[in-house]
Protein backbone atom coordinates (compact mmCIF):
# COMPACT_ATOMS: atom_id res chain seq x y z
CA UNK A 1 0.00 0.00 0.00
CA UNK A 2 1.61 3.34 -1.16
CA UNK A 3 1.67 6.77 0.52
CA UNK A 4 -1.18 8.23 -1.56
CA UNK A 5 -3.55 5.36 -0.66
CA UNK A 6 -2.82 5.77 3.04
CA UNK A 7 -3.43 9.49 2.79
CA UNK A 8 -6.78 8.87 1.04
CA UNK A 9 -8.02 6.51 3.78
CA UNK A 10 -7.02 8.99 6.50
CA UNK A 11 -8.89 11.84 4.78
CA UNK A 12 -12.02 9.68 4.35
CA UNK A 13 -11.91 8.75 8.04
CA UNK A 14 -11.56 12.41 9.02
CA UNK A 15 -14.51 13.37 6.82
CA UNK A 16 -16.75 10.63 8.36
CA UNK A 17 -15.78 11.60 11.90
CA UNK A 18 -16.38 15.25 11.22
CA UNK A 19 -19.75 14.60 9.56
CA UNK A 20 -20.88 12.47 12.50
CA UNK A 21 -19.86 15.19 14.97
CA UNK A 22 -21.63 17.87 12.92
CA UNK A 23 -24.87 15.79 12.72
CA UNK A 24 -24.92 15.08 16.46
CA UNK A 25 -28.10 16.67 18.05
CA UNK A 26 -27.81 19.37 20.66
CA UNK A 27 -28.79 18.86 24.30
CA UNK A 28 -32.11 20.66 23.63
CA UNK A 29 -32.81 18.39 20.67
CA UNK A 30 -31.98 15.27 22.70
CA UNK A 31 -34.38 16.36 25.47
CA UNK A 32 -37.13 17.06 22.92
CA UNK A 33 -36.61 13.65 21.32
CA UNK A 34 -36.88 11.91 24.68
CA UNK A 35 -40.09 13.80 25.35
CA UNK A 36 -41.56 12.68 22.04
CA UNK A 37 -40.54 9.06 22.72
CA UNK A 38 -42.28 9.18 26.11
CA UNK A 39 -45.46 10.53 24.52
CA UNK A 40 -45.38 7.81 21.84
CA UNK A 41 -44.80 5.08 24.46
CA UNK A 42 -47.69 6.37 26.58
CA UNK A 43 -49.93 6.46 23.51
CA UNK A 44 -48.95 2.90 22.63
CA UNK A 45 -49.65 1.68 26.15
CA UNK A 46 -53.02 3.46 26.16
CA UNK A 47 -53.91 1.88 22.81
CA UNK A 48 -53.06 -1.57 24.17
CA UNK A 49 -55.15 -0.93 27.27
CA UNK A 50 -58.06 0.28 25.14
CA UNK A 51 -57.79 -2.85 22.99
CA UNK A 52 -57.79 -5.13 26.03
CA UNK A 53 -60.75 -3.25 27.48
CA UNK A 54 -62.62 -3.58 24.18
CA UNK A 55 -61.88 -7.31 24.03
CA UNK A 56 -63.00 -7.74 27.65
CA UNK A 57 -66.19 -5.81 26.91
CA UNK A 58 -66.82 -7.92 23.84
CA UNK A 59 -66.23 -11.15 25.79
CA UNK A 60 -68.52 -9.92 28.58
CA UNK A 61 -71.19 -9.04 26.03
CA UNK A 62 -70.83 -12.44 24.38
CA UNK A 63 -71.00 -14.13 27.77
CA UNK A 64 -74.02 -12.07 28.71
CA UNK A 65 -75.67 -12.90 25.39
CA UNK A 66 -74.95 -16.60 25.98
CA UNK A 67 -76.25 -16.40 29.53
CA UNK A 68 -79.32 -14.51 28.39
CA UNK A 69 -79.99 -17.13 25.70
CA UNK A 70 -79.24 -20.08 27.99
CA UNK A 71 -81.04 -18.48 30.89
CA UNK A 72 -84.21 -18.63 28.87
CA UNK A 73 -84.11 -22.39 29.50
CA UNK A 74 -83.68 -22.13 33.25
CA UNK A 75 -86.64 -22.90 35.46
CA UNK A 76 -85.12 -20.11 37.59
CA UNK A 77 -82.11 -17.90 37.05
CA UNK A 78 -80.61 -19.27 40.26
CA UNK A 79 -81.78 -22.84 40.10
CA UNK A 80 -80.87 -25.45 42.70
CA UNK A 81 -79.78 -28.90 41.58
CA UNK A 82 -81.77 -31.75 43.12
CA UNK A 83 -81.54 -35.50 42.73
CA UNK A 84 -84.04 -37.94 41.23
CA UNK A 85 -83.53 -41.67 41.85
CA UNK A 86 -84.64 -44.47 39.52
CA UNK A 87 -84.17 -47.99 40.82
CA UNK A 88 -85.05 -51.63 40.51
CA UNK A 89 -83.68 -54.79 42.13
CA UNK A 90 -80.46 -54.61 40.11
CA UNK A 91 -79.41 -50.99 39.82
CA UNK A 92 -79.95 -47.56 41.36
CA UNK A 93 -79.49 -44.51 39.12
CA UNK A 94 -79.28 -40.96 40.46
CA UNK A 95 -80.25 -38.22 37.99
CA UNK A 96 -79.52 -34.54 38.57
CA UNK A 97 -81.91 -31.78 37.61
CA UNK A 98 -78.80 -29.79 36.64
CA UNK A 99 -78.17 -31.12 33.15
CA UNK A 100 -80.89 -33.77 33.36
CA UNK A 101 -78.44 -36.70 33.18
CA UNK A 102 -77.49 -39.76 35.23
CA UNK A 103 -74.75 -38.62 37.57
CA UNK A 104 -74.33 -41.82 39.60
CA UNK A 105 -74.84 -45.52 38.89
CA UNK A 106 -74.82 -48.12 41.69
CA UNK A 107 -75.01 -51.88 41.00
CA UNK A 108 -76.71 -53.59 43.93
CA UNK A 109 -75.67 -57.22 43.39
CA UNK A 110 -71.94 -56.62 43.31
CA UNK A 111 -69.16 -55.55 45.66
CA UNK A 112 -66.01 -53.64 44.84
CA UNK A 113 -62.52 -54.87 45.70
CA UNK A 114 -62.78 -53.23 49.12
CA UNK A 115 -65.78 -55.40 50.00
CA UNK A 116 -68.44 -52.68 50.02
CA UNK A 117 -71.94 -54.07 49.68
CA UNK A 118 -72.72 -52.04 46.54
CA UNK A 119 -70.55 -51.19 43.57
CA UNK A 120 -70.47 -47.62 42.27
CA UNK A 121 -69.80 -47.71 38.57
CA UNK A 122 -69.38 -43.91 38.40
CA UNK A 123 -70.46 -40.76 40.21
CA UNK A 124 -70.72 -37.05 39.42
CA UNK A 125 -67.03 -36.47 40.09
CA UNK A 126 -66.06 -38.97 37.41
CA UNK A 127 -68.59 -38.67 34.60
CA UNK A 128 -69.89 -35.82 32.44
CA UNK A 129 -72.44 -36.03 29.63
CA UNK A 130 -73.69 -33.04 27.69
CA UNK A 131 -75.86 -32.59 24.64
CA UNK A 132 -75.04 -29.48 22.59
CA UNK A 133 -77.47 -27.79 20.20
CA UNK A 134 -76.25 -25.08 17.82
CA UNK A 135 -79.04 -22.49 17.72
CA UNK A 136 -78.99 -19.44 15.45
CA UNK A 137 -77.70 -17.04 18.08
CA UNK A 138 -75.84 -19.25 20.53
CA UNK A 139 -75.14 -22.81 21.59
CA UNK A 140 -77.49 -24.55 24.00
CA UNK A 141 -75.61 -26.92 26.31
CA UNK A 142 -77.71 -29.16 28.54
CA UNK A 143 -75.19 -29.05 31.40
CA UNK A 144 -76.10 -25.34 31.79
CA UNK A 145 -79.79 -26.06 32.13
CA UNK A 146 -81.93 -26.74 35.17
CA UNK A 147 -84.67 -29.29 34.52
CA UNK A 148 -87.96 -29.75 36.34
CA UNK A 149 -88.84 -33.39 37.13
CA UNK A 150 -92.39 -34.72 36.67
CA UNK A 151 -94.20 -38.04 36.18
CA UNK A 152 -91.86 -39.48 38.81
CA UNK A 153 -92.00 -43.19 39.74
CA UNK A 154 -89.31 -45.69 40.72
CA UNK A 155 -88.71 -46.42 37.04
CA UNK A 156 -89.77 -43.25 35.16
CA UNK A 157 -89.23 -39.52 35.20
CA UNK A 158 -89.70 -36.63 32.78
CA UNK A 159 -87.10 -33.83 32.86
CA UNK A 160 -88.21 -30.51 31.35
CA UNK A 161 -86.21 -27.34 30.69
CA UNK A 162 -88.77 -24.55 30.13
CA UNK A 163 -87.87 -21.52 28.00
CA UNK A 164 -91.27 -19.86 28.11
CA UNK A 165 -93.58 -19.08 25.19
CA UNK A 166 -94.29 -22.79 24.87
CA UNK A 167 -90.62 -23.69 24.23
CA UNK A 168 -89.26 -26.72 26.07
CA UNK A 169 -86.53 -29.31 25.96
CA UNK A 170 -87.89 -32.59 27.34
CA UNK A 171 -86.07 -35.77 28.40
CA UNK A 172 -88.20 -38.86 29.17
CA UNK A 173 -86.47 -41.65 31.12
CA UNK A 174 -87.66 -45.21 31.73
CA UNK A 175 -85.65 -47.83 33.61
CA UNK A 176 -86.14 -51.43 32.46
CA UNK A 177 -86.27 -54.53 34.69
CA UNK A 178 -82.50 -55.08 34.58
CA UNK A 179 -79.74 -52.65 33.64
CA UNK A 180 -81.17 -50.88 30.58
CA UNK A 181 -82.25 -47.24 30.77
CA UNK A 182 -84.37 -45.83 27.91
CA UNK A 183 -84.36 -42.10 27.10
CA UNK A 184 -86.08 -39.82 24.58
CA UNK A 185 -85.07 -36.19 24.02
CA UNK A 186 -87.60 -33.95 22.28
CA UNK A 187 -87.75 -30.26 21.40
CA UNK A 188 -91.11 -28.51 21.84
CA UNK A 189 -91.79 -25.22 20.03
CA UNK A 190 -88.11 -24.62 19.29
CA UNK A 191 -88.04 -24.90 15.50
CA UNK A 192 -87.57 -21.16 14.98
CA UNK A 193 -84.42 -21.10 17.09
CA UNK A 194 -82.47 -23.27 14.63
CA UNK A 195 -81.42 -23.04 11.02
CA UNK A 196 -83.81 -24.80 8.58
CA UNK A 197 -81.18 -27.43 7.72
CA UNK A 198 -80.14 -28.17 11.29
CA UNK A 199 -80.48 -31.94 11.84
CA UNK A 200 -77.71 -33.05 14.22
CA UNK A 201 -76.75 -32.52 17.84
CA UNK A 202 -73.29 -32.87 19.36
CA UNK A 203 -72.63 -35.10 22.35
CA UNK A 204 -69.61 -35.11 24.63
CA UNK A 205 -69.30 -37.97 27.10
CA UNK A 206 -66.37 -38.42 29.47
CA UNK A 207 -65.68 -40.78 32.35
CA UNK A 208 -62.81 -41.74 34.65
CA UNK A 209 -63.14 -45.47 35.13
CA UNK A 210 -62.79 -46.56 38.77
CA UNK A 211 -60.58 -49.47 39.78
CA UNK A 212 -63.11 -52.12 40.80
CA UNK A 213 -60.87 -55.19 41.20
CA UNK A 214 -57.95 -56.04 43.44
CA UNK A 215 -55.35 -56.41 40.70
CA UNK A 216 -54.94 -52.96 39.14
CA UNK A 217 -52.66 -53.96 36.26
CA UNK A 218 -54.66 -57.06 35.39
CA UNK A 219 -57.93 -55.10 35.35
CA UNK A 220 -56.40 -52.22 33.41
CA UNK A 221 -55.25 -54.59 30.68
CA UNK A 222 -58.87 -55.70 30.20
CA UNK A 223 -60.50 -52.27 30.31
CA UNK A 224 -61.02 -50.52 27.00
CA UNK A 225 -63.19 -48.06 25.14
CA UNK A 226 -65.22 -50.29 22.82
CA UNK A 227 -67.62 -49.37 20.02
CA UNK A 228 -69.93 -51.24 17.64
CA UNK A 229 -70.17 -50.47 13.94
CA UNK A 230 -73.62 -49.94 12.51
CA UNK A 231 -72.87 -52.56 9.85
CA UNK A 232 -71.78 -55.12 12.46
CA UNK A 233 -68.62 -55.95 14.37
CA UNK A 234 -66.80 -54.20 17.18
CA UNK A 235 -63.48 -52.50 17.72
CA UNK A 236 -61.71 -50.94 20.66
CA UNK A 237 -58.87 -48.60 21.58
CA UNK A 238 -55.61 -50.21 22.66
CA UNK A 239 -55.70 -50.83 26.41
CA UNK A 240 -52.04 -49.96 26.91
CA UNK A 241 -51.60 -46.92 24.67
CA UNK A 242 -52.81 -43.34 24.87
CA UNK A 243 -55.35 -42.28 22.26
CA UNK A 244 -56.63 -38.72 22.03
CA UNK A 245 -59.53 -37.90 19.69
CA UNK A 246 -58.98 -40.96 17.52
CA UNK A 247 -61.23 -40.68 14.48
CA UNK A 248 -63.69 -43.52 13.89
CA UNK A 249 -64.60 -43.02 10.25
CA UNK A 250 -67.53 -45.46 10.14
CA UNK A 251 -70.99 -44.95 11.62
CA UNK A 252 -71.42 -46.62 15.01
CA UNK A 253 -74.51 -47.40 17.08
CA UNK A 254 -72.99 -47.74 20.55
CA UNK A 255 -69.92 -46.82 22.51
CA UNK A 256 -68.92 -48.42 25.81
CA UNK A 257 -66.64 -47.27 28.60
CA UNK A 258 -65.60 -50.76 29.67
CA UNK A 259 -63.95 -52.09 32.82
CA UNK A 260 -62.88 -55.70 33.15
CA UNK A 261 -66.28 -56.81 34.47
CA UNK A 262 -68.57 -53.77 34.11
CA UNK A 263 -69.50 -51.27 31.42
CA UNK A 264 -71.36 -48.04 30.82
CA UNK A 265 -72.82 -48.14 27.30
CA UNK A 266 -74.56 -45.42 25.28
CA UNK A 267 -76.69 -46.53 22.32
CA UNK A 268 -78.25 -44.27 19.68
CA UNK A 269 -81.31 -45.32 17.69
CA UNK A 270 -80.28 -43.24 14.65
CA UNK A 271 -76.59 -44.16 15.06
CA UNK A 272 -73.67 -41.92 15.81
CA UNK A 273 -72.43 -40.24 12.66
CA UNK A 274 -69.12 -40.89 10.93
CA UNK A 275 -65.90 -39.37 12.27
CA UNK A 276 -66.64 -39.75 15.97
CA UNK A 277 -63.66 -38.89 18.19
CA UNK A 278 -62.59 -41.37 20.88
CA UNK A 279 -60.13 -40.87 23.75
CA UNK A 280 -58.56 -43.38 26.13
CA UNK A 281 -55.81 -42.36 28.56
CA UNK A 282 -54.39 -45.05 30.90
CA UNK A 283 -54.05 -43.81 34.47
CA UNK A 284 -51.39 -44.52 37.10
CA UNK A 285 -51.88 -47.16 39.76
CA UNK A 286 -51.80 -44.75 42.69
CA UNK A 287 -54.80 -42.82 41.32
CA UNK A 288 -57.07 -45.90 41.61
CA UNK A 289 -58.49 -44.98 38.21
CA UNK A 290 -57.98 -47.25 35.20
CA UNK A 291 -58.67 -45.01 32.22
CA UNK A 292 -59.79 -41.53 31.30
CA UNK A 293 -62.39 -42.15 28.59
CA UNK A 294 -63.91 -39.63 26.22
CA UNK A 295 -66.24 -39.70 23.21
CA UNK A 296 -67.30 -36.83 20.95
CA UNK A 297 -70.33 -37.88 18.93
CA UNK A 298 -73.03 -36.60 16.60
CA UNK A 299 -76.52 -37.98 16.15
CA UNK A 300 -79.90 -36.96 14.74
CA UNK A 301 -81.92 -34.09 16.27
CA UNK A 302 -85.25 -32.76 15.02
CA UNK A 303 -85.85 -29.12 16.13
CA UNK A 304 -89.53 -29.42 15.21
CA UNK A 305 -90.03 -32.13 17.83
CA UNK A 306 -91.89 -34.43 15.45
CA UNK A 307 -89.24 -37.12 15.93
CA UNK A 308 -87.44 -37.45 19.28
CA UNK A 309 -83.78 -38.37 19.59
CA UNK A 310 -83.74 -41.79 21.26
CA UNK A 311 -80.98 -43.31 23.39
CA UNK A 312 -80.51 -46.35 25.56
CA UNK A 313 -77.96 -46.77 28.32
CA UNK A 314 -76.61 -49.95 29.82
CA UNK A 315 -75.02 -49.73 33.26
CA UNK A 316 -74.15 -53.24 34.33
CA UNK A 317 -71.91 -56.33 34.32
CA UNK A 318 -70.13 -57.79 31.32
CA UNK A 319 -72.00 -61.08 31.50
CA UNK A 320 -72.33 -62.85 28.13
CA UNK A 321 -75.78 -64.37 28.68
CA UNK A 322 -77.10 -61.32 30.53
CA UNK A 323 -76.02 -58.99 27.72
CA UNK A 324 -77.87 -61.19 25.23
CA UNK A 325 -80.97 -61.04 27.42
CA UNK A 326 -80.81 -57.28 28.02
CA UNK A 327 -80.28 -56.58 24.33
CA UNK A 328 -83.72 -58.05 23.67
CA UNK A 329 -85.16 -55.25 25.82
CA UNK A 330 -83.89 -52.67 23.33
CA UNK A 331 -86.58 -50.80 21.39
CA UNK A 332 -84.34 -50.12 18.40
CA UNK A 333 -84.66 -53.46 16.60
CA UNK A 334 -80.93 -53.74 15.95
CA UNK A 335 -78.43 -56.56 16.26
CA UNK A 336 -76.32 -54.70 18.80
CA UNK A 337 -73.98 -57.64 19.61
CA UNK A 338 -73.51 -56.29 23.12
CA UNK A 339 -72.17 -59.68 24.22
CA UNK A 340 -68.99 -58.64 22.40
CA UNK A 341 -68.16 -56.70 25.56
CA UNK A 342 -67.04 -60.10 26.87
CA UNK A 343 -63.83 -60.67 24.93
CA UNK A 344 -63.49 -64.30 23.85
CA UNK A 345 -60.32 -64.15 21.77
CA UNK A 346 -59.34 -64.27 18.12
CA UNK A 347 -61.87 -65.64 15.60
CA UNK A 348 -60.87 -69.33 15.91
CA UNK A 349 -60.50 -69.12 19.70
CA UNK A 350 -63.76 -67.19 19.92
CA UNK A 351 -65.57 -70.05 18.18
CA UNK A 352 -64.27 -72.51 20.79
CA UNK A 353 -65.32 -70.26 23.67
CA UNK A 354 -68.62 -69.19 22.09
CA UNK A 355 -69.90 -72.65 21.18
CA UNK A 356 -68.19 -74.89 23.71
CA UNK A 357 -66.71 -73.22 26.81
CA UNK A 358 -69.69 -70.98 27.58
CA UNK A 359 -72.19 -73.84 27.15
CA UNK A 360 -70.14 -76.09 29.43
CA UNK A 361 -69.90 -73.38 32.08
CA UNK A 362 -73.64 -72.73 31.79
CA UNK A 363 -74.42 -76.41 32.18
CA UNK A 364 -72.14 -76.95 35.18
CA UNK A 365 -73.21 -73.80 37.01
CA UNK A 366 -76.86 -74.92 36.83
CA UNK A 367 -76.03 -77.48 39.52
CA UNK A 368 -74.97 -74.73 41.92
CA UNK A 369 -71.38 -75.96 42.05
CA UNK A 370 -68.52 -73.87 43.36
CA UNK A 371 -66.57 -72.30 40.49
CA UNK A 372 -63.38 -74.04 41.61
CA UNK A 373 -65.15 -77.38 41.20
CA UNK A 374 -66.45 -76.18 37.83
CA UNK A 375 -62.87 -75.49 36.69
CA UNK A 376 -61.82 -78.99 37.76
CA UNK A 377 -64.78 -80.62 36.02
CA UNK A 378 -64.28 -78.70 32.78
CA UNK A 379 -60.63 -79.75 32.84
CA UNK A 380 -61.62 -83.40 33.24
CA UNK A 381 -64.15 -83.07 30.44
CA UNK A 382 -61.55 -81.58 28.08
CA UNK A 383 -59.06 -84.30 28.98
CA UNK A 384 -61.67 -86.95 28.30
CA UNK A 385 -62.51 -85.46 24.90
CA UNK A 386 -58.87 -85.21 23.85
CA UNK A 387 -57.76 -88.52 25.39
CA UNK A 388 -58.07 -90.62 22.17
CA UNK A 389 -55.81 -88.22 20.28
CA UNK A 390 -53.40 -87.92 23.21
CA UNK A 391 -53.18 -91.70 23.46
CA UNK A 392 -52.56 -92.01 19.73
CA UNK A 393 -49.84 -89.40 19.99
CA UNK A 394 -48.26 -91.16 22.96
CA UNK A 395 -48.28 -94.50 21.15
CA UNK A 396 -46.51 -92.88 18.21
CA UNK A 397 -43.80 -91.67 20.57
CA UNK A 398 -43.65 -95.09 22.25
CA UNK A 399 -43.12 -96.77 18.88
CA UNK A 400 -40.21 -94.48 18.17
CA UNK A 401 -38.83 -95.26 21.64
CA UNK A 402 -38.85 -99.04 21.18
CA UNK A 403 -37.34 -98.67 17.68
CA UNK A 404 -34.49 -96.51 18.93
CA UNK A 405 -31.98 -99.41 19.36
CA UNK A 406 -32.66 -100.56 15.80
CA UNK A 407 -32.33 -97.01 14.50
CA UNK A 408 -29.03 -96.57 16.33
CA UNK A 409 -27.70 -99.76 14.79
CA UNK A 410 -28.95 -98.99 11.28
CA UNK A 411 -27.58 -95.46 11.21
CA UNK A 412 -24.30 -95.80 13.09
CA UNK A 413 -22.32 -95.54 9.85
CA UNK A 414 -23.62 -92.01 9.36
CA UNK A 415 -21.81 -90.36 12.28
CA UNK A 416 -19.98 -87.68 10.30
CA UNK A 417 -21.55 -84.20 10.13
CA UNK A 418 -21.69 -84.35 6.34
CA UNK A 419 -23.66 -87.61 6.53
CA UNK A 420 -26.56 -86.25 8.56
CA UNK A 421 -28.84 -85.93 5.56
CA UNK A 422 -28.28 -89.56 4.65
CA UNK A 423 -28.92 -90.48 8.26
CA UNK A 424 -32.26 -88.70 8.22
CA UNK A 425 -33.21 -90.46 5.00
CA UNK A 426 -32.33 -93.85 6.50
CA UNK A 427 -34.41 -93.08 9.61
CA UNK A 428 -37.41 -91.98 7.55
CA UNK A 429 -37.10 -95.15 5.52
CA UNK A 430 -37.18 -97.30 8.65
CA UNK A 431 -40.10 -95.36 10.12
CA UNK A 432 -42.01 -95.98 6.90
CA UNK A 433 -41.19 -99.69 6.95
CA UNK A 434 -42.39 -100.07 10.52
CA UNK A 435 -45.46 -97.88 9.98
CA UNK A 436 -44.40 -95.14 12.40
CA UNK A 437 -45.10 -91.42 12.00
CA UNK A 438 -42.30 -89.28 13.49
CA UNK A 439 -44.65 -86.30 13.70
CA UNK A 440 -47.25 -88.10 15.79
CA UNK A 441 -45.62 -86.95 19.03
CA UNK A 442 -46.38 -83.31 18.21
CA UNK A 443 -50.12 -83.83 18.52
CA UNK A 444 -50.43 -83.16 22.29
CA UNK A 445 -49.14 -79.63 21.85
CA UNK A 446 -51.30 -79.05 18.78
CA UNK A 447 -54.32 -80.38 20.66
CA UNK A 448 -53.77 -78.45 23.89
CA UNK A 449 -52.63 -75.11 22.45
CA UNK A 450 -56.06 -73.92 21.18
CA UNK A 451 -57.74 -75.04 24.42
CA UNK A 452 -55.15 -73.29 26.58
CA UNK A 453 -55.50 -70.10 24.55
CA UNK A 454 -59.30 -70.33 24.69
CA UNK A 455 -59.25 -70.61 28.47
CA UNK A 456 -56.64 -67.84 28.65
CA UNK A 457 -59.18 -65.54 27.01
CA UNK A 458 -62.33 -66.82 28.70
CA UNK A 459 -61.45 -67.23 32.38
CA UNK A 460 -60.22 -63.64 33.02
CA UNK A 461 -63.45 -62.32 31.45
CA UNK A 462 -65.87 -64.73 33.15
CA UNK A 463 -67.69 -62.62 35.74
CA UNK A 464 -69.02 -65.86 37.28
CA UNK A 465 -65.60 -66.26 38.96
CA UNK A 466 -65.70 -62.78 40.49
CA UNK A 467 -65.86 -62.99 44.29
CA UNK A 468 -65.97 -66.82 44.23
CA UNK A 469 -63.69 -68.49 46.78
CA UNK A 470 -62.20 -71.99 46.62
CA UNK A 471 -59.75 -73.64 49.01
CA UNK A 472 -57.21 -70.93 49.94
CA UNK A 473 -58.27 -68.66 47.07
CA UNK A 474 -60.56 -65.91 48.34
CA UNK A 475 -61.42 -64.61 44.87
CA UNK A 476 -60.88 -66.67 41.72
CA UNK A 477 -60.99 -63.53 39.55
CA UNK A 478 -57.85 -62.00 41.04
CA UNK A 479 -54.46 -63.10 42.36
CA UNK A 480 -54.02 -65.04 45.64
CA UNK A 481 -50.99 -63.59 47.45
CA UNK A 482 -49.01 -65.59 49.98
CA UNK A 483 -46.93 -62.49 50.66
CA UNK A 484 -47.35 -58.80 49.81
CA UNK A 485 -45.31 -55.60 50.12
CA UNK A 486 -45.96 -51.89 49.67
CA UNK A 487 -44.06 -50.96 46.50
CA UNK A 488 -43.94 -52.63 43.09
CA UNK A 489 -40.83 -54.60 42.16
CA UNK A 490 -39.96 -54.67 38.47
CA UNK A 491 -41.49 -57.68 36.67
CA UNK A 492 -43.00 -59.03 39.91
CA UNK A 493 -45.29 -56.34 41.29
CA UNK A 494 -46.25 -56.12 44.96
CA UNK A 495 -47.01 -59.76 45.76
CA UNK A 496 -46.31 -63.45 45.14
CA UNK A 497 -49.28 -65.48 43.92
CA UNK A 498 -49.47 -69.04 45.24
CA UNK A 499 -51.39 -70.48 42.28
CA UNK A 500 -48.88 -68.90 39.90
CA UNK A 501 -46.03 -70.63 41.77
CA UNK A 502 -47.90 -73.95 41.66
CA UNK A 503 -48.55 -73.56 37.95
CA UNK A 504 -44.90 -72.78 37.18
CA UNK A 505 -43.60 -75.67 39.33
CA UNK A 506 -46.07 -78.02 37.62
CA UNK A 507 -44.90 -76.70 34.26
CA UNK A 508 -41.27 -77.51 35.12
CA UNK A 509 -42.16 -81.06 36.18
CA UNK A 510 -44.32 -81.63 33.10
CA UNK A 511 -41.54 -80.31 30.85
CA UNK A 512 -39.10 -82.68 32.54
CA UNK A 513 -41.40 -85.64 31.89
CA UNK A 514 -41.92 -84.61 28.28
CA UNK A 515 -38.22 -84.07 27.61
CA UNK A 516 -37.38 -87.41 29.22
CA UNK A 517 -39.87 -89.17 26.97
CA UNK A 518 -38.50 -87.47 23.88
CA UNK A 519 -34.93 -88.28 24.90
CA UNK A 520 -35.77 -92.00 24.90
CA UNK A 521 -36.71 -91.80 21.20
CA UNK A 522 -34.01 -89.45 19.87
CA UNK A 523 -31.16 -90.78 17.74
CA UNK A 524 -27.66 -89.37 17.31
CA UNK A 525 -27.52 -85.66 16.66
CA UNK A 526 -31.19 -85.31 17.60
CA UNK A 527 -30.29 -86.11 21.21
CA UNK A 528 -27.66 -83.36 21.19
CA UNK A 529 -30.17 -80.87 19.84
CA UNK A 530 -32.61 -81.93 22.55
CA UNK A 531 -30.09 -80.99 25.24
CA UNK A 532 -30.02 -77.46 23.91
CA UNK A 533 -33.79 -77.27 23.63
CA UNK A 534 -34.48 -78.55 27.14
CA UNK A 535 -32.98 -75.44 28.70
CA UNK A 536 -35.51 -73.35 26.82
CA UNK A 537 -38.28 -75.66 28.02
CA UNK A 538 -37.15 -75.14 31.62
CA UNK A 539 -36.78 -71.40 31.11
CA UNK A 540 -40.37 -70.96 29.91
CA UNK A 541 -41.95 -71.58 33.35
CA UNK A 542 -39.72 -68.85 34.76
CA UNK A 543 -40.98 -66.48 32.08
CA UNK A 544 -44.54 -67.58 32.82
CA UNK A 545 -44.05 -66.64 36.47
CA UNK A 546 -43.30 -63.00 35.63
CA UNK A 547 -46.26 -62.97 33.26
CA UNK A 548 -48.87 -64.80 35.35
CA UNK A 549 -48.08 -63.48 38.83
CA UNK A 550 -50.60 -60.67 38.19
CA UNK A 551 -53.16 -63.00 36.62
CA UNK A 552 -56.29 -64.37 38.26
CA UNK A 553 -55.95 -67.33 40.59
CA UNK A 554 -58.75 -69.04 38.63
CA UNK A 555 -56.69 -69.07 35.44
CA UNK A 556 -53.50 -70.18 37.20
CA UNK A 557 -55.47 -72.87 39.02
CA UNK A 558 -56.92 -74.14 35.74
CA UNK A 559 -53.45 -74.36 34.17
CA UNK A 560 -52.11 -76.10 37.28
CA UNK A 561 -54.77 -78.82 37.35
CA UNK A 562 -54.61 -79.17 33.56
CA UNK A 563 -50.88 -79.90 33.76
CA UNK A 564 -51.48 -82.22 36.71
CA UNK A 565 -54.00 -84.31 34.76
CA UNK A 566 -51.79 -84.26 31.64
CA UNK A 567 -48.88 -85.59 33.67
CA UNK A 568 -51.14 -88.22 35.27
CA UNK A 569 -52.35 -89.38 31.85
CA UNK A 570 -48.79 -89.57 30.51
CA UNK A 571 -47.60 -91.50 33.57
CA UNK A 572 -50.52 -93.94 33.29
CA UNK A 573 -49.91 -94.56 29.60
CA UNK A 574 -46.22 -95.15 30.27
CA UNK A 575 -46.99 -97.68 33.00
CA UNK A 576 -49.60 -99.52 30.96
CA UNK A 577 -47.53 -99.78 27.75
CA UNK A 578 -45.66 -103.06 27.24
CA UNK A 579 -42.60 -102.24 25.15
CA UNK A 580 -41.94 -105.88 24.19
CA UNK A 581 -45.46 -106.40 22.89
CA UNK A 582 -45.34 -103.07 21.07
CA UNK A 583 -42.04 -104.02 19.40
CA UNK A 584 -43.50 -107.37 18.35
CA UNK A 585 -46.43 -105.55 16.72
CA UNK A 586 -44.00 -103.30 14.87
CA UNK A 587 -41.97 -106.27 13.69
CA UNK A 588 -45.11 -107.88 12.36
CA UNK A 589 -45.95 -104.65 10.57
CA UNK A 590 -42.43 -104.58 9.13
CA UNK A 591 -42.74 -108.12 7.77
CA UNK A 592 -46.13 -107.32 6.29
CA UNK A 593 -44.78 -104.21 4.54
CA UNK A 594 -41.76 -106.19 3.37
CA UNK A 595 -43.98 -108.75 1.67
CA UNK A 596 -46.38 -106.13 0.32
CA UNK A 597 -44.32 -102.95 -0.10
CA UNK A 598 -46.40 -99.83 -0.36
CA UNK A 599 -45.44 -96.61 -1.99
CA UNK A 600 -44.72 -93.92 0.53
CA UNK A 601 -47.32 -91.18 0.41
CA UNK A 602 -48.61 -88.17 2.22
CA UNK A 603 -46.38 -86.12 4.49
CA UNK A 604 -43.73 -88.83 4.75
CA UNK A 605 -43.31 -88.84 0.97
CA UNK A 606 -42.99 -85.06 0.87
CA UNK A 607 -40.40 -85.10 3.64
CA UNK A 608 -38.45 -87.80 1.87
CA UNK A 609 -38.55 -85.83 -1.40
CA UNK A 610 -37.35 -82.68 0.37
CA UNK A 611 -34.50 -84.59 2.00
CA UNK A 612 -33.40 -86.07 -1.33
CA UNK A 613 -33.52 -82.64 -2.95
CA UNK A 614 -31.46 -81.16 -0.13
CA UNK A 615 -28.95 -84.00 -0.39
CA UNK A 616 -28.60 -83.43 -4.13
CA UNK A 617 -27.99 -79.72 -3.61
CA UNK A 618 -25.39 -80.46 -0.95
CA UNK A 619 -23.66 -82.90 -3.29
CA UNK A 620 -23.57 -80.30 -6.07
CA UNK A 621 -22.19 -77.71 -3.66
CA UNK A 622 -19.39 -80.04 -2.52
CA UNK A 623 -18.51 -80.90 -6.14
CA UNK A 624 -18.33 -77.20 -6.88
CA UNK A 625 -15.84 -76.67 -4.04
CA UNK A 626 -13.65 -79.52 -5.35
CA UNK A 627 -13.48 -77.92 -8.80
Coordinates of C-alpha atoms in Angstrom, one line a residue, residues 173-174 443 474 496 525:
X173 CA -86.5 -41.6 31.1
X174 CA -87.7 -45.2 31.7
X443 CA -50.1 -83.8 18.5
X474 CA -60.6 -65.9 48.3
X496 CA -46.3 -63.5 45.1
X525 CA -27.5 -85.7 16.7

